[in-house]
Amino acid sequence: MGKGPLSFRRLSSIRRRKKGSSVKDDPNQSSNPSSPPPPSPINAGGSVAAGTTGKAKKKAGGARLWMRFDRTGAMEVVECDKSTIIKRSSVPARDLRILGPVFSHSSNILAREKAIVVNLEVIKAIVTAEEVLLLDPLRPEVLPFIDRLKQQFPQTNALEATPNVQSFDPEAGEGLQSELPFEFQVLEMALEVVCSIVDTSVASLETDAWPVLDELTKNVSTENLEYVRSLKSNLTRLLARVQKVRDELEHLLDDNEDMADLYLTRKWNQNQQAEALLEGTVSVAPPHNSSNLYRLTSNRSASMVTSNMDEDDVEDLEMLLEAYFMQLDGMRNKILTVREYIDDTEDYVNIQLDNQRNQLIQLQLILTMASFAITAETLLASLFGMNIPCPLYNIHGIFWYFVWSITAFCFVLFMVVFGYARWKKLLGS
């Protein structure tokens, strides 16, 4: 998915090369690190290797299994309770409920002050500017995402991963800016894994759908109808999954403020710049002017932050989300095409059944007309079968003449009724 024609990395690298000259001349790049320092390991929850102690704590405190993966490639699997995760990621407790089993079928990408809460299909994680906290990392569906993280962020030394502020090279800054921030790389990998899972499900659905539907058009049986019913149920569930992820991306694309809130690394850099500017101004200011300088510095830092929050700031994220939105939209169109084919097949089967039903009704009408003619003949035979004296009984050989006469009369009666039904178009040609 990330390497397809809609991959964001190609588009981002092309656009960044156009901005290379402006990056080289940016004085802030040489005085502030472009990414936060690597985080410290989680110590509160205890490692999984702790054995029975960790299991007992999980039962007692409601701890769940989390995996911490930072931008230096360091990884650890721990059992943490909600309070530990809240303190480390600075997210409200209600966001952890979104990652719980109650909202397991929903799709959300929520921007917070220092983290991004991601709930996309099987990917349930909290992404910060330094690390990603992944819930239930031992599930088989989550392993491809972990492998992508290991490939994207190979384990390195923390000192090598931290930018050297004193010896910052402008040429290196250009290459650094050509890459996405850590949180966006993690978000892209999550979307890539989700799109891969959904695309596999859509391909499997298409592979199973066409033979079953073709067989149903040839033979309308209970077994084939049961297959189509199961296929339609799977299609409805898959369409709901794709629609939820697509709607979440569409919601983000429609709101620039929400996309701007997802820039965690940029917000960290702006906070660092504001703090450095504040410390530098306060250190040289007289004591009696400290309050005025504080307000002045706050206004300058706020204006600096506001000036950077223009429309171009969300262009990278918009291109990333737009690429995967188009992929999900294409999958949705495939599912809708299969559903339309199922609907067309059902209409065709209903037409076949209606035609057979009409044929049965016509046959029933013909049999009813024949029964009416035979009933008339039976009535005449019953009248002459009564034990009442009649002169016709004394005529020799009159029986066969009478039988053939009433039979011919009944046949003529049947043809008259049949012709009337054809005239009224009650019977087909």
XYZ file of C-alpha atoms in Angstrom:
429
model
C 0.000 0.000 0.000
C 2.683 2.499 0.988
C 4.632 1.688 -2.196
C 1.739 1.951 -4.640
C 0.997 4.750 -7.079
C -0.726 6.736 -4.349
C 2.112 6.436 -1.856
C 2.667 9.606 0.104
C 6.434 9.269 0.388
C 7.000 10.027 -3.303
C 4.737 13.061 -3.258
C 6.272 14.375 -0.037
C 9.854 14.013 -1.236
C 9.114 15.887 -4.471
C 7.407 18.750 -2.659
C 10.126 18.941 -0.024
C 12.873 19.235 -2.620
C 11.145 22.337 -3.921
C 11.381 23.831 -0.434
C 15.055 22.921 -0.024
C 16.370 26.455 -0.336
C 14.012 27.825 2.298
C 15.008 25.072 4.703
C 18.659 25.871 4.321
C 18.071 29.540 5.179
C 15.891 28.862 8.219
C 17.859 30.051 11.271
C 15.677 28.173 13.706
C 16.811 24.856 12.344
C 20.313 25.452 13.615
C 19.316 26.377 17.117
C 16.568 23.836 17.951
C 16.380 20.087 17.587
C 13.827 18.901 15.019
C 12.589 15.999 17.118
C 12.168 15.310 20.829
C 14.731 13.301 22.767
C 14.129 9.567 22.997
C 11.781 8.604 25.846
C 12.653 6.574 28.865
C 11.423 2.968 29.270
C 8.224 2.227 31.117
C 8.981 1.054 34.625
C 5.582 1.157 36.262
C 3.965 -1.770 34.605
C 6.760 -4.266 34.820
C 8.018 -6.488 32.036
C 6.184 -9.485 30.677
C 9.117 -11.590 31.730
C 8.260 -10.863 35.331
C 6.204 -14.067 35.389
C 3.478 -14.554 37.925
C 3.993 -11.149 39.502
C 2.923 -9.397 36.324
C -0.108 -11.684 35.943
C -1.186 -11.044 39.491
C -0.865 -7.302 39.013
C -2.915 -7.566 35.811
C -5.706 -9.323 37.618
C -5.573 -6.983 40.574
C -5.172 -3.618 38.868
C -6.811 -4.280 35.506
C -3.526 -3.957 33.612
C -3.365 -4.691 29.910
C -0.541 -5.680 27.624
C 1.147 -2.762 25.834
C 4.155 -2.493 23.585
C 6.336 0.629 23.664
C 8.223 1.391 20.479
C 10.181 4.638 20.162
C 11.791 6.339 17.174
C 15.216 4.892 18.024
C 13.919 1.343 17.535
C 13.847 0.501 21.252
C 10.977 -1.832 22.051
C 9.544 -3.348 25.195
C 6.354 -5.238 26.019
C 4.898 -4.385 29.423
C 1.699 -4.704 31.398
C 0.386 -1.294 32.399
C -2.760 -0.035 34.011
C -4.699 2.971 32.796
C -3.096 5.421 35.209
C 0.390 4.621 33.926
C -0.644 5.105 30.305
C -2.479 8.347 31.144
C 0.551 9.788 32.931
C 2.952 8.792 30.184
C 0.908 9.871 27.151
C -1.049 12.765 28.738
C -4.365 11.609 27.291
C -7.697 11.731 29.142
C -9.163 8.553 30.533
C -12.109 8.654 28.124
C -9.691 8.160 25.221
C -8.597 4.836 26.688
C -12.211 3.692 26.589
C -12.121 4.207 22.829
C -9.343 1.607 22.701
C -11.368 -0.810 24.825
C -13.569 -3.685 23.658
C -16.753 -1.592 23.724
C -15.539 0.549 20.799
C -13.605 -2.234 19.080
C -15.615 -1.850 15.870
C -15.255 1.927 15.623
C -12.549 3.910 13.823
C -11.088 7.037 15.389
C -8.047 9.262 14.966
C -8.099 11.753 17.832
C -5.582 14.585 18.258
C -4.601 15.545 21.766
C -2.035 17.991 23.120
C 0.848 15.513 23.246
C -0.516 12.366 21.620
C -2.644 10.906 18.842
C -5.165 8.215 19.768
C -5.455 5.749 16.878
C -8.239 3.169 16.731
C -8.277 1.702 13.231
C -9.520 -1.863 12.846
C -6.949 -4.015 14.692
C -4.517 -1.127 15.293
C -5.148 0.403 18.702
C -2.332 2.699 19.717
C -1.342 5.970 21.321
C 1.244 7.843 19.249
C 3.403 10.611 20.678
C 6.248 12.577 19.138
C 8.752 10.157 20.691
C 7.086 6.754 20.849
C 4.057 4.639 20.088
C 2.158 2.638 22.711
C 0.476 -0.327 21.025
C -2.321 -2.225 22.764
C -2.400 -6.038 22.592
C 0.779 -6.414 20.495
C 0.705 -10.232 20.535
C -2.426 -10.503 18.404
C -1.693 -12.092 15.006
C -3.423 -9.220 13.199
C -1.087 -6.662 14.809
C 2.179 -8.442 13.971
C 2.427 -6.958 10.424
C 2.252 -3.484 11.939
C 5.047 -4.331 14.380
C 7.162 -5.687 11.541
C 6.634 -2.453 9.615
C 7.746 -0.472 12.664
C 10.915 -2.544 12.958
C 11.697 -2.054 9.283
C 11.025 1.678 9.352
C 12.835 2.356 12.621
C 15.776 -0.002 13.019
C 17.237 -0.009 16.495
C 19.986 2.595 16.876
C 21.883 4.258 19.668
C 19.919 6.984 21.413
C 22.842 9.410 21.057
C 22.922 8.817 17.326
C 19.169 9.325 17.021
C 19.252 12.648 18.899
C 20.233 15.525 16.611
C 23.488 17.280 17.479
C 22.490 20.873 18.017
C 26.041 22.246 18.128
C 27.127 20.770 14.800
C 23.907 21.049 12.828
C 24.482 20.957 9.067
C 22.023 22.810 6.823
C 22.460 20.174 4.135
C 21.538 17.510 6.653
C 18.553 19.597 7.663
C 17.262 19.466 4.107
C 17.361 15.683 4.099
C 15.829 15.610 7.557
C 12.904 17.754 6.507
C 12.292 15.564 3.452
C 11.026 12.852 5.819
C 7.801 12.804 7.745
C 7.683 13.325 11.514
C 7.658 10.230 13.658
C 3.941 10.407 14.421
C 3.031 10.697 10.748
C 5.234 7.774 9.796
C 3.508 5.648 12.428
C 0.095 6.870 11.254
C 0.999 6.063 7.644
C 2.093 2.551 8.591
C -1.125 2.020 10.544
C -3.179 3.143 7.550
C -1.072 0.978 5.267
C -1.645 -2.126 7.398
C -5.365 -1.398 7.694
C -5.696 -0.844 3.946
C -3.775 -4.069 3.327
C -6.115 -6.031 5.594
C -9.191 -4.488 4.030
C -7.878 -4.982 0.503
C -7.236 -8.657 1.233
C -10.778 -9.024 2.549
C -12.215 -7.272 -0.513
C -10.200 -9.466 -2.885
C -11.342 -12.595 -1.038
C -14.928 -11.375 -1.179
C -14.730 -10.790 -4.929
C -13.144 -14.198 -5.477
C -15.945 -15.924 -3.581
C -18.770 -13.789 -4.956
C -18.586 -14.236 -8.730
C -18.767 -18.102 -8.876
C -21.562 -18.256 -6.307
C -23.643 -15.641 -8.092
C -23.105 -17.237 -11.491
C -24.141 -20.603 -10.096
C -27.268 -19.061 -8.602
C -28.362 -17.713 -11.983
C -28.095 -21.240 -13.415
C -29.618 -23.151 -10.526
C -31.880 -21.526 -7.955
C -31.571 -23.919 -5.043
C -31.700 -23.637 -1.282
C -27.965 -24.277 -0.990
C -27.054 -21.533 -3.459
C -29.434 -19.095 -1.813
C -27.805 -19.811 1.559
C -24.374 -19.107 0.061
C -25.579 -15.789 -1.314
C -27.163 -14.844 2.008
C -23.870 -15.510 3.834
C -21.982 -13.597 1.148
C -24.273 -10.607 1.476
C -23.846 -10.577 5.260
C -20.056 -10.569 4.933
C -20.284 -7.807 2.340
C -22.394 -5.633 4.631
C -19.943 -6.021 7.516
C -16.951 -5.318 5.281
C -18.619 -2.248 3.809
C -19.304 -0.919 7.307
C -15.636 -1.379 8.256
C -14.371 0.427 5.167
C -16.955 3.166 5.548
C -15.935 3.889 9.143
C -12.243 4.318 8.301
C -13.081 6.331 5.181
C -15.430 8.634 7.091
C -12.783 9.264 9.753
C -10.221 10.264 7.129
C -12.794 12.410 5.374
C -13.587 14.148 8.661
C -9.911 14.997 9.151
C -9.505 16.184 5.570
C -12.459 18.540 5.953
C -10.990 20.297 9.002
C -7.555 21.946 8.799
C -7.515 22.608 12.532
C -7.849 18.928 13.332
C -5.033 18.119 10.928
C -2.865 20.851 12.435
C -3.403 19.353 15.902
C -1.843 16.110 14.672
C 1.567 17.790 14.195
C 3.038 16.693 17.532
C 6.686 17.199 16.579
C 5.997 20.679 15.297
C 4.188 21.612 18.477
C 7.113 20.265 20.484
C 9.555 22.345 18.431
C 7.419 25.459 18.839
C 7.253 24.935 22.592
C 11.024 24.516 22.702
C 11.509 27.699 20.696
C 9.112 29.613 22.929
C 10.849 28.374 26.077
C 14.287 29.197 24.676
C 13.145 32.653 23.661
C 11.576 33.215 27.069
C 14.674 32.063 28.967
C 16.980 34.159 26.793
C 14.896 37.298 27.260
C 14.390 36.894 30.993
C 18.098 36.268 31.593
C 19.080 39.717 30.225
C 16.080 41.680 31.520
C 16.090 43.943 34.637
C 13.995 42.715 37.534
C 11.488 45.597 37.388
C 10.708 44.892 33.715
C 10.382 41.124 34.009
C 6.586 41.112 33.918
C 6.421 43.331 30.838
C 9.070 41.284 29.093
C 7.215 38.118 29.960
C 4.079 39.441 28.278
C 6.146 40.660 25.348
C 7.868 37.311 24.983
C 4.574 35.470 25.251
C 3.091 37.642 22.521
C 6.123 37.126 20.294
C 6.083 33.374 20.803
C 2.353 33.253 20.211
C 2.683 35.306 17.039
C 5.492 33.036 15.888
C 3.360 29.957 16.470
C 0.380 31.554 14.753
C 2.413 32.587 11.742
C 3.502 29.002 11.206
C -0.049 27.696 11.357
C -0.923 28.555 7.784
C -2.522 26.419 5.153
C 0.760 24.964 3.904
C 1.462 23.438 7.328
C -1.159 20.736 6.819
C -0.198 19.974 3.231
C 1.964 16.966 4.131
C -0.679 15.374 6.293
C -3.388 16.235 3.793
C -1.478 14.467 1.024
C -0.930 11.447 3.269
C -4.565 11.163 4.284
C -5.756 11.886 0.756
C -3.690 9.005 -0.639
C -5.192 6.446 1.737
C -8.617 8.026 1.469
C -8.517 7.377 -2.270
C -7.465 3.778 -1.663
C -10.293 3.224 0.799
C -12.701 4.916 -1.577
C -11.589 2.538 -4.331
C -12.161 -0.453 -2.036
C -15.565 0.927 -1.146
C -16.416 1.205 -4.829
C -15.365 -2.421 -5.352
C -17.639 -3.532 -2.526
C -20.496 -1.463 -3.907
C -19.916 -3.048 -7.324
C -20.190 -6.518 -5.790
C -23.324 -5.471 -3.929
C -24.854 -4.103 -7.115
C -24.060 -7.390 -8.849
C -25.697 -9.264 -5.988
C -28.758 -7.017 -6.257
C -28.890 -7.576 -10.019
C -28.598 -11.323 -9.499
C -31.398 -11.243 -6.947
C -33.567 -9.291 -9.372
C -32.809 -11.809 -12.107
C -33.645 -14.719 -9.797
C -36.881 -12.994 -8.746
C -37.805 -12.533 -12.400
C -37.155 -16.214 -13.009
C -39.272 -17.177 -10.020
C -42.047 -14.800 -11.095
C -42.004 -16.314 -14.561
C -42.279 -19.811 -13.151
C -45.037 -18.647 -10.841
C -46.942 -17.167 -13.786
C -46.574 -20.405 -15.692
C -47.985 -22.336 -12.754
C -50.918 -19.914 -12.525
C -51.634 -20.370 -16.252
C -51.508 -24.140 -15.874
C -53.850 -23.916 -12.919
C -56.268 -21.802 -14.971
C -56.266 -24.307 -17.846
C -56.896 -27.172 -15.444
C -59.726 -25.214 -13.864
C -61.358 -24.700 -17.281
C -60.951 -28.407 -18.063
C -62.467 -29.296 -14.701
C -65.403 -26.993 -15.452
C -66.076 -28.751 -18.793
C -65.772 -32.226 -17.242
C -68.092 -31.150 -14.413
C -70.729 -30.135 -16.990
C -70.464 -33.554 -18.632
C -70.743 -35.274 -15.260
C -73.822 -33.216 -14.467
C -75.603 -34.370 -17.650
C -74.635 -37.981 -17.032
C -75.926 -37.740 -13.470
C -79.262 -36.372 -14.628
C -79.829 -39.293 -16.998
C -78.608 -41.757 -14.416
C -81.576 -41.151 -12.118
C -84.204 -43.901 -11.726
C -86.939 -41.919 -13.485
C -88.908 -43.282 -16.469
C -87.786 -41.665 -19.772
C -88.770 -42.494 -23.391
C -85.113 -42.411 -24.458
C -84.484 -45.581 -22.458
C -86.554 -47.558 -24.924
C -84.527 -46.525 -28.004
C -81.962 -49.151 -28.992
C -78.360 -47.912 -29.331
C -79.081 -44.417 -28.001
C -76.429 -44.702 -25.223
C -73.315 -44.180 -27.385
C -74.858 -41.385 -29.339
C -75.666 -39.623 -26.097
C -72.186 -40.129 -24.622
C -70.405 -38.754 -27.681
C -72.808 -35.872 -27.892
C -72.282 -34.621 -24.358
C -68.499 -35.195 -24.730
C -68.448 -33.008 -27.841
C -70.517 -30.409 -26.012
C -68.053 -30.322 -23.104
C -65.091 -29.996 -25.490
C -66.768 -27.107 -27.262
C -67.499 -25.504 -23.877
C -63.821 -25.872 -22.884
C -62.639 -24.283 -26.146
C -65.050 -21.390 -25.717
C -63.815 -20.670 -22.187
C -60.178 -21.105 -23.303
C -60.688 -18.724 -26.226
C -62.271 -16.166 -23.911
C -59.270 -16.372 -21.564
C -56.870 -15.821 -24.484
C -58.979 -12.916 -25.729
C -58.768 -11.292 -22.295
C -54.987 -12.017 -22.266
C -55.282 -14.141 -19.165
C -53.056 -16.738 -20.784
C -49.718 -16.258 -22.483
C -49.051 -16.993 -26.129
